[in-house]
Coordinates of C-alpha atoms in Angstrom, one line a residue:
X1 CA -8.9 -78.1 -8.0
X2 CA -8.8 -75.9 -11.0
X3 CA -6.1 -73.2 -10.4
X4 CA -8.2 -70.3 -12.8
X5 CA -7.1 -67.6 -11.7
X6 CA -4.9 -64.4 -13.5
X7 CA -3.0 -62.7 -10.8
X8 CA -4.1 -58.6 -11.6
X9 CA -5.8 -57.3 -15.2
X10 CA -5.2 -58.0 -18.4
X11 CA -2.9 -55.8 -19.9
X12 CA -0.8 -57.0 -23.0
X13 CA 2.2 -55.1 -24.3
X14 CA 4.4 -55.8 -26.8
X15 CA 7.6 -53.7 -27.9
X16 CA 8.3 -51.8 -31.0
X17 CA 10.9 -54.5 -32.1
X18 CA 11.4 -58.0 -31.6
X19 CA 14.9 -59.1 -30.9
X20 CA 16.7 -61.9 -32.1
X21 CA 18.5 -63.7 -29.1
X22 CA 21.8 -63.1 -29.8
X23 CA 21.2 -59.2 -31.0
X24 CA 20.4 -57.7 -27.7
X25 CA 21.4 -54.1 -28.2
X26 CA 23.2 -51.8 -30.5
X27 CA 25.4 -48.8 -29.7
X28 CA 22.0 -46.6 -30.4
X29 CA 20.4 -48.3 -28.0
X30 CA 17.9 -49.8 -30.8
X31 CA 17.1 -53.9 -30.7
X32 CA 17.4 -55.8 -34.7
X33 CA 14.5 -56.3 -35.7
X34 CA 14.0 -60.4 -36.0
X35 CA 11.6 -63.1 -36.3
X36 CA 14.1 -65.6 -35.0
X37 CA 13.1 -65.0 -31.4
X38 CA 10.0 -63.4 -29.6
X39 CA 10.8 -63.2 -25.4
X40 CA 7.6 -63.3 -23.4
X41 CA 7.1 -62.7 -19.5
X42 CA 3.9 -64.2 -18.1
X43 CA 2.5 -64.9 -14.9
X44 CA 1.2 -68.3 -16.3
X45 CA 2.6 -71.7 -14.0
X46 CA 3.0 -75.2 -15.3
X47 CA 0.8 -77.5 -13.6
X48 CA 1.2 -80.3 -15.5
X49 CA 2.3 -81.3 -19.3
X50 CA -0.7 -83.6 -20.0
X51 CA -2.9 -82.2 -22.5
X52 CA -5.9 -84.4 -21.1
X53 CA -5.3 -84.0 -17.3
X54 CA -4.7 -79.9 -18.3
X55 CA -6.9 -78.2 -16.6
X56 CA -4.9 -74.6 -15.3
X57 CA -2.8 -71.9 -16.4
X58 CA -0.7 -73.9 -18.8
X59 CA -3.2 -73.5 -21.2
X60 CA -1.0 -70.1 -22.3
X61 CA 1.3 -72.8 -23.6
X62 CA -0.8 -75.9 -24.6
X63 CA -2.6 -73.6 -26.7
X64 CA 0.0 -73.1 -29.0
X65 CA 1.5 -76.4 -28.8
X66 CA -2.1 -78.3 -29.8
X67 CA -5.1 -77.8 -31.7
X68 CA -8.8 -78.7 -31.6
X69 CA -11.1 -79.7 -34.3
X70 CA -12.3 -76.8 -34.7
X71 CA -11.8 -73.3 -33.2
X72 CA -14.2 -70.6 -32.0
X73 CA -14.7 -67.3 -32.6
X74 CA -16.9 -64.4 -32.4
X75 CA -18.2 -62.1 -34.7
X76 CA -18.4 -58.0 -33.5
X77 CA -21.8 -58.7 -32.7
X78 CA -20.9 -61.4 -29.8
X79 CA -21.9 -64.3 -31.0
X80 CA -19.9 -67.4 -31.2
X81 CA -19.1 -69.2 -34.1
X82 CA -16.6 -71.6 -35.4
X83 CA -13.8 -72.0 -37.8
X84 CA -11.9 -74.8 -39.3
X85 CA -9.1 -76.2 -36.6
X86 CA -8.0 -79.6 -38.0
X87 CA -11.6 -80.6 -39.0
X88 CA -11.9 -78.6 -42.3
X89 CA -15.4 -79.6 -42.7
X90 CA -18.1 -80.5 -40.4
X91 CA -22.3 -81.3 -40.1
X92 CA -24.8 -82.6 -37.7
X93 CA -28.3 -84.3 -38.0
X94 CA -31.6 -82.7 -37.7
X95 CA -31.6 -83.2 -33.5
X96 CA -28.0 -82.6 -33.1
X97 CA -27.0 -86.0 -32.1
X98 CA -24.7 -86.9 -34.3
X99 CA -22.0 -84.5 -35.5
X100 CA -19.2 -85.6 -38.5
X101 CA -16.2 -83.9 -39.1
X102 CA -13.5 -84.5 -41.9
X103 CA -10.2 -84.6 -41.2
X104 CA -7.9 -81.9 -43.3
X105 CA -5.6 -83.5 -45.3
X106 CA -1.6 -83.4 -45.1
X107 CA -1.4 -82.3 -41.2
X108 CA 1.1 -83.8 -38.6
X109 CA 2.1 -84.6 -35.4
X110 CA 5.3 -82.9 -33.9
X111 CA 6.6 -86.8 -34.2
X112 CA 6.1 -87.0 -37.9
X113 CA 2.9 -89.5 -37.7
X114 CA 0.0 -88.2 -39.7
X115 CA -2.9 -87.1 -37.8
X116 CA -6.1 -89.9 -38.1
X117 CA -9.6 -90.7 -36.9
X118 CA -7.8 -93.1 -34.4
X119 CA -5.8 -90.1 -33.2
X120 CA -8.9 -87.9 -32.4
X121 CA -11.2 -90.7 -31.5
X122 CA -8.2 -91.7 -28.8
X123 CA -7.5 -88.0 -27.8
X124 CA -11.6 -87.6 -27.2
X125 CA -11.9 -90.7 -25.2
X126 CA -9.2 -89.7 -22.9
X127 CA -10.7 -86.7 -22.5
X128 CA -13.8 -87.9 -21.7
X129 CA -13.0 -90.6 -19.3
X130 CA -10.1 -89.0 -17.3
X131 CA -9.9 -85.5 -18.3
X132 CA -9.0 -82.1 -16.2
X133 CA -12.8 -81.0 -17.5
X134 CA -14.1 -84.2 -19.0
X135 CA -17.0 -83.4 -17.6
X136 CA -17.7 -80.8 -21.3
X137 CA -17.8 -84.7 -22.5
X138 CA -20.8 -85.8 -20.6
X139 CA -23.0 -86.1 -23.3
X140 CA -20.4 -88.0 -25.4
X141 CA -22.0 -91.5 -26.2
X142 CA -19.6 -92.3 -28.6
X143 CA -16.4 -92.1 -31.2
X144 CA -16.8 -93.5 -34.7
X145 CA -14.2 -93.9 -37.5
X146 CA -15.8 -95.2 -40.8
X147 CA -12.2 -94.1 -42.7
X148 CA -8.8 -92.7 -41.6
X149 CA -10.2 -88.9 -42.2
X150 CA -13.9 -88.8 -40.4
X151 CA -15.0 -89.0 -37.2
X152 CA -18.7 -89.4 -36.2
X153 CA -19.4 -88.1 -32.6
X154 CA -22.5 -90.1 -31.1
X155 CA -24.1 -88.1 -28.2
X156 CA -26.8 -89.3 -26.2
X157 CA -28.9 -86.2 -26.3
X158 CA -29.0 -83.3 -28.2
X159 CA -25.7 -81.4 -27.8
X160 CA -23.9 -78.4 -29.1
X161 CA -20.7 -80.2 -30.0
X162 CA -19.4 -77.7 -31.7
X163 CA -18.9 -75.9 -28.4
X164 CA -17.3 -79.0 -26.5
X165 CA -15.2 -79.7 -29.4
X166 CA -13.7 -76.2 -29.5
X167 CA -13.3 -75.8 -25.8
X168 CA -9.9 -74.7 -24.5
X169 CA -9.3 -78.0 -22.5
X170 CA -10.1 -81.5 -23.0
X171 CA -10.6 -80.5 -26.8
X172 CA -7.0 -80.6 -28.0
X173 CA -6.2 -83.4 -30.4
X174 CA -2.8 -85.6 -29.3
X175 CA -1.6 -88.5 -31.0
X176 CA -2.4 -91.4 -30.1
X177 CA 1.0 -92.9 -29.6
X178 CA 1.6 -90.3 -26.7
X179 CA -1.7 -91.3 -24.8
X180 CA -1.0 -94.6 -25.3
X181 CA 2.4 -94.6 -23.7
X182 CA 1.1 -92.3 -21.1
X183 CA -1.8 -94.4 -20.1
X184 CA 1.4 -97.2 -19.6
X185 CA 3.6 -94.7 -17.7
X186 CA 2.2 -92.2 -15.2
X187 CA 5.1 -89.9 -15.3
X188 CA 5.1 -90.2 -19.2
X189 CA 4.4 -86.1 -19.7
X190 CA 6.3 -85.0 -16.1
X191 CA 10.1 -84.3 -17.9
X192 CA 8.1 -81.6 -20.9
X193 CA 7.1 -84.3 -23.9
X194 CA 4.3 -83.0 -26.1
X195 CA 2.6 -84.6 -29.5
X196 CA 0.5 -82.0 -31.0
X197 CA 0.1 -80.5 -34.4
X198 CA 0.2 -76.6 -33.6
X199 CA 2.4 -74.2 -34.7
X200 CA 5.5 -74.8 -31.7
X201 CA 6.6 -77.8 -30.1
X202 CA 7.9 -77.6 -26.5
X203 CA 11.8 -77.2 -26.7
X204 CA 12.4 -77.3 -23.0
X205 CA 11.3 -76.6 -19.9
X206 CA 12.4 -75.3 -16.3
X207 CA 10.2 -75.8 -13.8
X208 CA 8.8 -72.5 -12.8
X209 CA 11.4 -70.5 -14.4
X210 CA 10.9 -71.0 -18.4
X211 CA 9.3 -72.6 -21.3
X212 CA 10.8 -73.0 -24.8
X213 CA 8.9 -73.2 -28.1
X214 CA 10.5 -73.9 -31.6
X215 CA 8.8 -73.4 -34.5
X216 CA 7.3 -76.6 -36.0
X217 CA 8.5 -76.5 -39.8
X218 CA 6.1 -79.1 -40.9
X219 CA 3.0 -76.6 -39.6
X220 CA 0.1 -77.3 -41.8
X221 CA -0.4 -73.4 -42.4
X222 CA 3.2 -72.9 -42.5
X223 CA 5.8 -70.4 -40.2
X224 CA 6.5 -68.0 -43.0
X225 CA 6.3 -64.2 -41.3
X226 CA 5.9 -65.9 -38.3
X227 CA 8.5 -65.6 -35.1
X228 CA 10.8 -68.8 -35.2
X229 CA 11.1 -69.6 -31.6
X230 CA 9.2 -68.3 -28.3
X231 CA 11.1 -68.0 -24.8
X232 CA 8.6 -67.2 -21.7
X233 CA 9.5 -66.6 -18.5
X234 CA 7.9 -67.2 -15.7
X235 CA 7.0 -64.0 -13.9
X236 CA 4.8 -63.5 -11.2
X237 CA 5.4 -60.1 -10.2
X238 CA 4.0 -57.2 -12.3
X239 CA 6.6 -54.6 -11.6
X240 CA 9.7 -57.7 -12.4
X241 CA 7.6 -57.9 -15.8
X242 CA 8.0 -53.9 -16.4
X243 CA 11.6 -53.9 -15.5
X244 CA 12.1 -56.9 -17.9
X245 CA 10.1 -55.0 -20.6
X246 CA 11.6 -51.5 -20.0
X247 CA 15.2 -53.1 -19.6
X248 CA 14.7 -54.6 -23.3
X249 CA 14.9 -58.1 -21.6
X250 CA 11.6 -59.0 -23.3
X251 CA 9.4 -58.2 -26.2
X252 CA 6.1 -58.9 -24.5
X253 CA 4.7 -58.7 -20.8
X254 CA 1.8 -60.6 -19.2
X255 CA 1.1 -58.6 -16.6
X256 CA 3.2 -55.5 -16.1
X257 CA 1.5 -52.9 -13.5
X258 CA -2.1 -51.8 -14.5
X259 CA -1.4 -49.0 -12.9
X260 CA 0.9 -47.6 -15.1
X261 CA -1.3 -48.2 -18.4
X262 CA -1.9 -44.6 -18.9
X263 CA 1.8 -43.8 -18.8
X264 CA 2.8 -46.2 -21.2
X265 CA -0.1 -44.8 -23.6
X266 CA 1.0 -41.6 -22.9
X267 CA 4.5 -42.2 -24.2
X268 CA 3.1 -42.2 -28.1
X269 CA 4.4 -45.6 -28.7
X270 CA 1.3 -47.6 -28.8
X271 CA -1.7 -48.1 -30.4
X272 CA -4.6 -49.1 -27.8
X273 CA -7.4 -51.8 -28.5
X274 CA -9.7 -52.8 -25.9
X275 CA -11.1 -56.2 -26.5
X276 CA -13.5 -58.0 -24.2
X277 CA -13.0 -61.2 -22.1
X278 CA -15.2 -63.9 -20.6
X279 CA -13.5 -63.3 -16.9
X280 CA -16.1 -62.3 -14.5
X281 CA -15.7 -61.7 -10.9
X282 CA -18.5 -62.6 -8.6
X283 CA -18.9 -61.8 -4.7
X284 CA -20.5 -65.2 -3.2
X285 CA -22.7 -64.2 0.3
X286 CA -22.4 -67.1 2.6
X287 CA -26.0 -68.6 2.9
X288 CA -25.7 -70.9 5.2
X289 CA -26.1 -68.5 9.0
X290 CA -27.5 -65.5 9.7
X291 CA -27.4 -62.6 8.4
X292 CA -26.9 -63.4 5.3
X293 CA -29.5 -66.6 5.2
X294 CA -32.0 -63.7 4.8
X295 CA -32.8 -63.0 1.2
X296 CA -33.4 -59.2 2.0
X297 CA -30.3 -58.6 3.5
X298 CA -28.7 -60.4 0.8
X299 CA -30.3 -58.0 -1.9
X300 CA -29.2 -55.1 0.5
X301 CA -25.7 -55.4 0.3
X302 CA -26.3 -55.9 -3.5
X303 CA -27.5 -52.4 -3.7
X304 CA -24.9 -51.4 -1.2
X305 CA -22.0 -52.8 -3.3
X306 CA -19.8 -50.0 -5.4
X307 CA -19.9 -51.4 -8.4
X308 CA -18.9 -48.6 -10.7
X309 CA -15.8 -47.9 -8.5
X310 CA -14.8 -51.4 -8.5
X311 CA -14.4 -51.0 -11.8
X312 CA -12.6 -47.8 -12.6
X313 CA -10.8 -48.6 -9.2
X314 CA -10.2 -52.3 -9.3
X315 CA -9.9 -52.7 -13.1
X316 CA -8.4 -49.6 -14.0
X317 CA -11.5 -49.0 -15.8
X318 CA -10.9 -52.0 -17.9
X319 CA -14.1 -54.0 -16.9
X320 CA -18.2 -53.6 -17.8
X321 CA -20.8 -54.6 -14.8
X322 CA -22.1 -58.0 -14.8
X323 CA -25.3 -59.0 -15.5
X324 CA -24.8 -62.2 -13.8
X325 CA -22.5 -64.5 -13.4
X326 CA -22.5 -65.0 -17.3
X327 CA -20.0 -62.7 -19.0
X328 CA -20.8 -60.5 -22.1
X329 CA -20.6 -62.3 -25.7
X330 CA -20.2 -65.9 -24.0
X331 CA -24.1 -67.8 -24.4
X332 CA -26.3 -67.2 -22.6
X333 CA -25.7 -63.7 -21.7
X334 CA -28.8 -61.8 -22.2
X335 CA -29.3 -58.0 -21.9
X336 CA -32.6 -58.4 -20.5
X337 CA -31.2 -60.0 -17.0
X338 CA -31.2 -57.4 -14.9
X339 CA -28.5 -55.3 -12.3
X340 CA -28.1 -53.4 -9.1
X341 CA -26.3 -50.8 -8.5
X342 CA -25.4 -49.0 -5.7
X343 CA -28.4 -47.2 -4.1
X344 CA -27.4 -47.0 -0.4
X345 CA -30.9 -45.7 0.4
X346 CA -32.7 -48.4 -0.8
X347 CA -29.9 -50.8 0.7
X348 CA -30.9 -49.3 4.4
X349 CA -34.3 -49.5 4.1
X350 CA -33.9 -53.4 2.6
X351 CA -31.8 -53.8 6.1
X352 CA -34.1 -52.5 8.5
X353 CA -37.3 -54.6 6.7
X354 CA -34.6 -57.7 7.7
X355 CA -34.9 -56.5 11.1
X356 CA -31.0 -54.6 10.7
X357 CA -32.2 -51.1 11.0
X358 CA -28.8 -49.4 11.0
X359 CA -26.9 -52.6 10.2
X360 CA -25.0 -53.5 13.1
X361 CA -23.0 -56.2 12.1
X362 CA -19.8 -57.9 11.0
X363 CA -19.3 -59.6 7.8
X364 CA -15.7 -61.3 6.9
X365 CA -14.7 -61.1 3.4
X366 CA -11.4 -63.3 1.7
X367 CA -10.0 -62.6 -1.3
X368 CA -7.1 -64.0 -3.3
X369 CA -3.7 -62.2 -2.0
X370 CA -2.3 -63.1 -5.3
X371 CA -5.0 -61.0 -7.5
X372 CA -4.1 -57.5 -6.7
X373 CA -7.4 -56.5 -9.4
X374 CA -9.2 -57.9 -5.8
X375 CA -6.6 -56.2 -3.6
X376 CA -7.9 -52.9 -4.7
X377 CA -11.3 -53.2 -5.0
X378 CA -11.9 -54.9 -1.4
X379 CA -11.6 -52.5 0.1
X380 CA -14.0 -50.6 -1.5
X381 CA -16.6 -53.1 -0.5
X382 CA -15.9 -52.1 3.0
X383 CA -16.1 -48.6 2.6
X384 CA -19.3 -49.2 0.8
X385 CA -20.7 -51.3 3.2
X386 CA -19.9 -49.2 6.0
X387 CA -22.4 -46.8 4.9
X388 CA -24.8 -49.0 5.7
X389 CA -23.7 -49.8 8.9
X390 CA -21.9 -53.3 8.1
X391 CA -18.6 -53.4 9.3
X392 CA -16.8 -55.8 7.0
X393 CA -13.2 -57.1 7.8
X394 CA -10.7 -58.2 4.8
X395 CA -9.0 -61.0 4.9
X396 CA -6.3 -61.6 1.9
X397 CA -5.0 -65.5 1.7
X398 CA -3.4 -67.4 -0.8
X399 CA -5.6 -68.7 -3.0
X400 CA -5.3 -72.2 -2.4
X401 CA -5.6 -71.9 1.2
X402 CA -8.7 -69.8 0.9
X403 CA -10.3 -72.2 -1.5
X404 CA -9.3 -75.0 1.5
X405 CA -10.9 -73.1 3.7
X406 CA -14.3 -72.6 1.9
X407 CA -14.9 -76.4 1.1
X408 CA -13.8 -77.1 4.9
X409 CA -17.1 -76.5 6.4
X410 CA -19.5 -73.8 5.2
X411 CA -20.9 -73.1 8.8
X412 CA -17.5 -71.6 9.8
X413 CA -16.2 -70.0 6.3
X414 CA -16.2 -66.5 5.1
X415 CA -19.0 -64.6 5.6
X416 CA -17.9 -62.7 1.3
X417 CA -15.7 -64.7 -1.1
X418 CA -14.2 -63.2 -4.0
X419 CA -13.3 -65.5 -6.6
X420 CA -12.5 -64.9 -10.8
X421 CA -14.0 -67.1 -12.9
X422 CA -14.4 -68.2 -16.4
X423 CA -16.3 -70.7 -18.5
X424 CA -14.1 -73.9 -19.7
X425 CA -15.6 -73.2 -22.9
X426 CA -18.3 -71.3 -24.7
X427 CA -21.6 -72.4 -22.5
X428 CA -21.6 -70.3 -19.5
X429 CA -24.7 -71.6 -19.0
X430 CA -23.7 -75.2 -18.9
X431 CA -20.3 -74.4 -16.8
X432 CA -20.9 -71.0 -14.8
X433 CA -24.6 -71.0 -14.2
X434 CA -23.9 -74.8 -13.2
X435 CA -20.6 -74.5 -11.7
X436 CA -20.8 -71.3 -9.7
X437 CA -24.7 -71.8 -8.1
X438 CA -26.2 -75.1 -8.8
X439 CA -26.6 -77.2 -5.7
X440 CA -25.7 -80.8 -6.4
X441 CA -24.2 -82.8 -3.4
X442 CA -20.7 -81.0 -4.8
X443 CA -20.9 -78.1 -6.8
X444 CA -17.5 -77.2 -7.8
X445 CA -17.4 -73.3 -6.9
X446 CA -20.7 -72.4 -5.5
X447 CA -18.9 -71.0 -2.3
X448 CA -22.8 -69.3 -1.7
X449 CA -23.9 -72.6 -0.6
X450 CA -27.5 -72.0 -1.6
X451 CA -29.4 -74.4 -2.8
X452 CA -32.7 -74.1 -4.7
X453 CA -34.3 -77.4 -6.9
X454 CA -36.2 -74.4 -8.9
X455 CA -32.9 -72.8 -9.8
X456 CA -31.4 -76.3 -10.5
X457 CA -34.1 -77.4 -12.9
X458 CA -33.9 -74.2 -15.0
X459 CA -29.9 -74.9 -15.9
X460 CA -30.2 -78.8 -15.6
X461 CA -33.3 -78.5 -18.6
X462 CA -31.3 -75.6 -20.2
X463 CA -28.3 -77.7 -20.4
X464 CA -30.5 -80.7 -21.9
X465 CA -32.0 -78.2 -24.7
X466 CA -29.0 -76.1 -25.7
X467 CA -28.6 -79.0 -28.7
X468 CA -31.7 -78.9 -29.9
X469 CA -33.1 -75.9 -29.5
X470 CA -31.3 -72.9 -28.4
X471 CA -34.1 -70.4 -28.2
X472 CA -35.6 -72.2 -25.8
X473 CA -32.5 -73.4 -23.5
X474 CA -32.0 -69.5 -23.6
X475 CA -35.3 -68.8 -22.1
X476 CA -34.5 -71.1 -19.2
X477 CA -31.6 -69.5 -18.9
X478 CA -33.2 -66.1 -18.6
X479 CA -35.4 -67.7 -16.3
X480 CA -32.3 -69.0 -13.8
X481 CA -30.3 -66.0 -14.3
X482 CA -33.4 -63.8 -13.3
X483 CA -34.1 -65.6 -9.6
X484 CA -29.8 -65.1 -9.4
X485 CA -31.3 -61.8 -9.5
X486 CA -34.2 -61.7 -7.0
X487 CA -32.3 -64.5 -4.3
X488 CA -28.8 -62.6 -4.4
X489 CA -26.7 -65.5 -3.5
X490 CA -23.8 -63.4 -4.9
X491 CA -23.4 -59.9 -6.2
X492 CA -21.8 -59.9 -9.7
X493 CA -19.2 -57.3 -9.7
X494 CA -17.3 -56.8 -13.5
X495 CA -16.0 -58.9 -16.2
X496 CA -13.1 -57.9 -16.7
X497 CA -11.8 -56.8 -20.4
X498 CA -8.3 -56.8 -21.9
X499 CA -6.0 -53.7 -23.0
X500 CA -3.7 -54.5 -26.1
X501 CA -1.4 -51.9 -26.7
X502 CA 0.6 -52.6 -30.1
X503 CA 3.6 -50.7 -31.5
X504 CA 3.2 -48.8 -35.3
X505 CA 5.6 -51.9 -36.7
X506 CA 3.5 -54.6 -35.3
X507 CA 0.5 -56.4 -36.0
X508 CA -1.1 -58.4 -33.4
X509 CA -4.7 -59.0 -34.7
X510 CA -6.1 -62.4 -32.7
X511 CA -3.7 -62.7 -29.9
X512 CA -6.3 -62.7 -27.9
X513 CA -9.6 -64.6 -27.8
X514 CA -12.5 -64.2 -25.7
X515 CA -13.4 -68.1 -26.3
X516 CA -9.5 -68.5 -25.0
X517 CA -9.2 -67.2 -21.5
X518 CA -5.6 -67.1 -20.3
X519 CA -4.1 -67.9 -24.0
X520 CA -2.1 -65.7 -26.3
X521 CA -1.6 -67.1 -29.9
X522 CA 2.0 -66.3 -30.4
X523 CA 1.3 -67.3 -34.4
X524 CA -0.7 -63.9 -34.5
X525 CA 2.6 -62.0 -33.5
X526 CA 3.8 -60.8 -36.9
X527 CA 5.6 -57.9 -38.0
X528 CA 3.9 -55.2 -40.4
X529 CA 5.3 -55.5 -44.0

């Protein structure tokens, strides 16, 4: 089980000076301004060190350890595209079947080895076979290398490889020594080893305490202006992260207190950026006993829910409604699908049509005690819902226990479960329209439990199409996301959007990446000047 899930909202701050690590403080009480050293706090736990089984949180790290063949972006209109990763070229036939990419020239691995075909052929067919989320591979077919510098990737339908070959797991190119030695040795990546080509190799690591990057001097774009080395601590709890920060203990916090935002704003010594993410939080409806087997009472509490408080009370305002479990700017999002919102008269008169005039029953939600974002906006649902006369108790468990608990046996789980999601890469259509509601014998997170062959056939034909003609995968899209709509198998609360508060001396322009959930690019840290 994929642990995906940030433990509050995002809020990124980073201090007016970065600190080398023997400077600490002068007299004045002012830090030396360095790029030896950047100290980072983050709630982000090592699950494992193997790029290809990688499938959690330690994509923060991984991130800035390895590289893909290609990166993606987003322009300020929301749409995805692509820039050169270690591919700096690349091309596909008419019916997308066959994509080539050409290796750039002069890059290496952490060990010294140049990076070859044989290394990304071997990294993809890892991934594909035996990867956290080799399933983004299904439509591989296969790996060709006509020379040490191309690599032909065969699918067996139409496929947006680009996508795939961008994703932020199972797309990260490792050299092939590594994966041979680990496919001899199980515990080969267990004591920290790591063969990539980013920007910082793994220095050292404590298990659950703190990760260690040093610049990689050979980096194909080079380290000049760039911080030298990277410490992170491990941090779970917000308010330990804002006495690190505020103590000068670190230079940049992952997740201090969203509550105290506006303070820090107020003190003058940030500038504030708002940027968007492709987290969305969605409230599955148990499907599978009464009440909530009944469509109209489904679609009642979805015009009972709060929505708009949720998100100025449970994001701190840093959020937009759904439309969908698809989030804004991540395909196939589409302005046309449409949204409740809360209209407690209507939800009454939906209840009593479902034979609940006045509600009259009980409903039993779980959330995630770790996610405070979820903490505070539970309870809203209840106060919401008691309005219509649906008592609603909260439960909060660990995550893993809840998630235990849900796959168990539907008939005697949670009536509501919250959950946080995101796409593994940059086809929401292919992983969260899939993952979160289609009903194959074991969905992954569709903790609704409804099933509908309609539904399924709209994002199984989507998925086909998306290759080879994306107008049309989006229309069956539309389609699918429109009867998520009408059935309400879940209400689709907010996704969630990301506060980066930079001081005057500092730049920090693509830290963070929409494509990249979970992931800040320590490279883009610089100072001004």
């Amino acid at each position: 089980m994929r642990g995906r899930f940030r433990f509050g909202l995002s809020v990124v701050i980073l201090t007016a000076a970065l600190a080398a690590a023997t400077a600490g403080w002068t007299a004045s009480g002012e830090r030396h301004a360095s790029l030896q050293l950047l100290r980072v706090s983050s709630t982000a736990a090592v699950t494992t060190w193997d790029p290809i089984a990688s499938f959690s949180t330690e994509v923060f790290y991984m991130a800035n350890v390895y590289e893909p063949l290609i990166w993606a972006t987003q322009t300020r209109k929301g749409k995805t595209t692509f820039t050169p990763g270690l591919a700096s070229t690349w091309s596909h036939n008419g019916d997308s079947t066959r994509w080539t990419f050409h290796l750039r020239k002069g890059v290496t691995f952490h060990n010294g080895d140049p990076v070859t075909s044989a290394d990304v052929k071997a990294s993809i067919e890892a991934a594909a076979d035996h990867g956290g989320a080799s399933f983004i591979w299904s439509a591989l077919k296969s790996v060709v290398t006509p020379d040490a510098s191309t690599v032909i990737i065969n699918a067996s339908a139409p496929a947006r490889i680009d996508l795939v070959a961008s994703s932020e797991y199972d797309a990260w190119i490792v050299c092939k020594s590594a994966l041979e030695a680990a496919a001899k040795d199980s515990k080969y990546w267990a004591s920290g080893r790591e063969c990539g080509t980013g920007p910082y190799m793994l220095k050292s690591y404590t298990a659950g305490t703190q990760v260690v990057l040093a610049g990689y001097q050979k980096y194909w774009r080079g380290l000049k202006g760039h911080f030298q080395n990277v410490v992170v601590q491990i941090t779970p709890e917000a308010i330990t992260q804002q006495q690190m920060l505020t103590s000068g203990q670190i230079d940049l916090a992952f997740y201090p207190p969203s509550e105290n935002l506006k303070k820090l704003v107020a003190s003058g010594k940030f500038t504030k950026t708002v940027a968007p993410t492709s987290e969305t939080y969605v409230a599955f409806f148990n499907t599978t006993r009464a009440p909530l087997d009944n469509k109209t009472v489904r679609q009642a509490l979805s015009w009972a829910m709060p929505y708009a408080n949720i998100v100025k009370v449970g994001a701190y305002g840093l959020g937009t409604q759904s439309r969908g479990p698809v989030p804004k700017g991540i395909f196939p999002w589409s302005k046309t699908t449409p949204q409740y919102h809360q209209n407690l008269a209507k939800a009454r008169k939906l209840l009593a049509r479902a034979g609940h005039q006045g509600g009259k029953f009980t409903l039993n939600l779980t959330y995630a005690a770790e996610n405070q974002a979820e903490a505070r906006f539970a309870p809203l649902i209840k106060d919401a819902f008691k309005k219509v006369g649906v008592k609603v108790n909260l439960k909060a468990i660990l995550f893993n226990q809840q998630w235990a608990q849900a796959k168990a046996d539907p008939t005697k789980a949670q009536d509501i479960f919250l959950l946080l999601y995101w796409p593994t890469y940059s086809d929401a259509g292919a992983d969260n329209l899939w993952s979160l509601f289609h009903s194959s014998k074991k969905p992954f997170f569709n903790l609704s439990y409804w099933k509908s062959e309609t539904y399924d056939k709209l994002v199984d034909d989507g998925a086909a199409i998306t290759g080879s003609n994306e107008a049309a995968a989006q229309s069956k899209y539309n389609q699918a996301m429109r009867m998520l709509y009408n059935e309400a198998p879940g209400a689709y609360l907010f996704d969630a959007r990301v506060a980066l508060l930079v001081p005057k001396g500092l730049t920090a322009r693509g830290v963070m990446n929409i494509n990249y959930p979970f992931v800040a690019f320590f490279y883009n840290v610089k100072k001004k000047g």
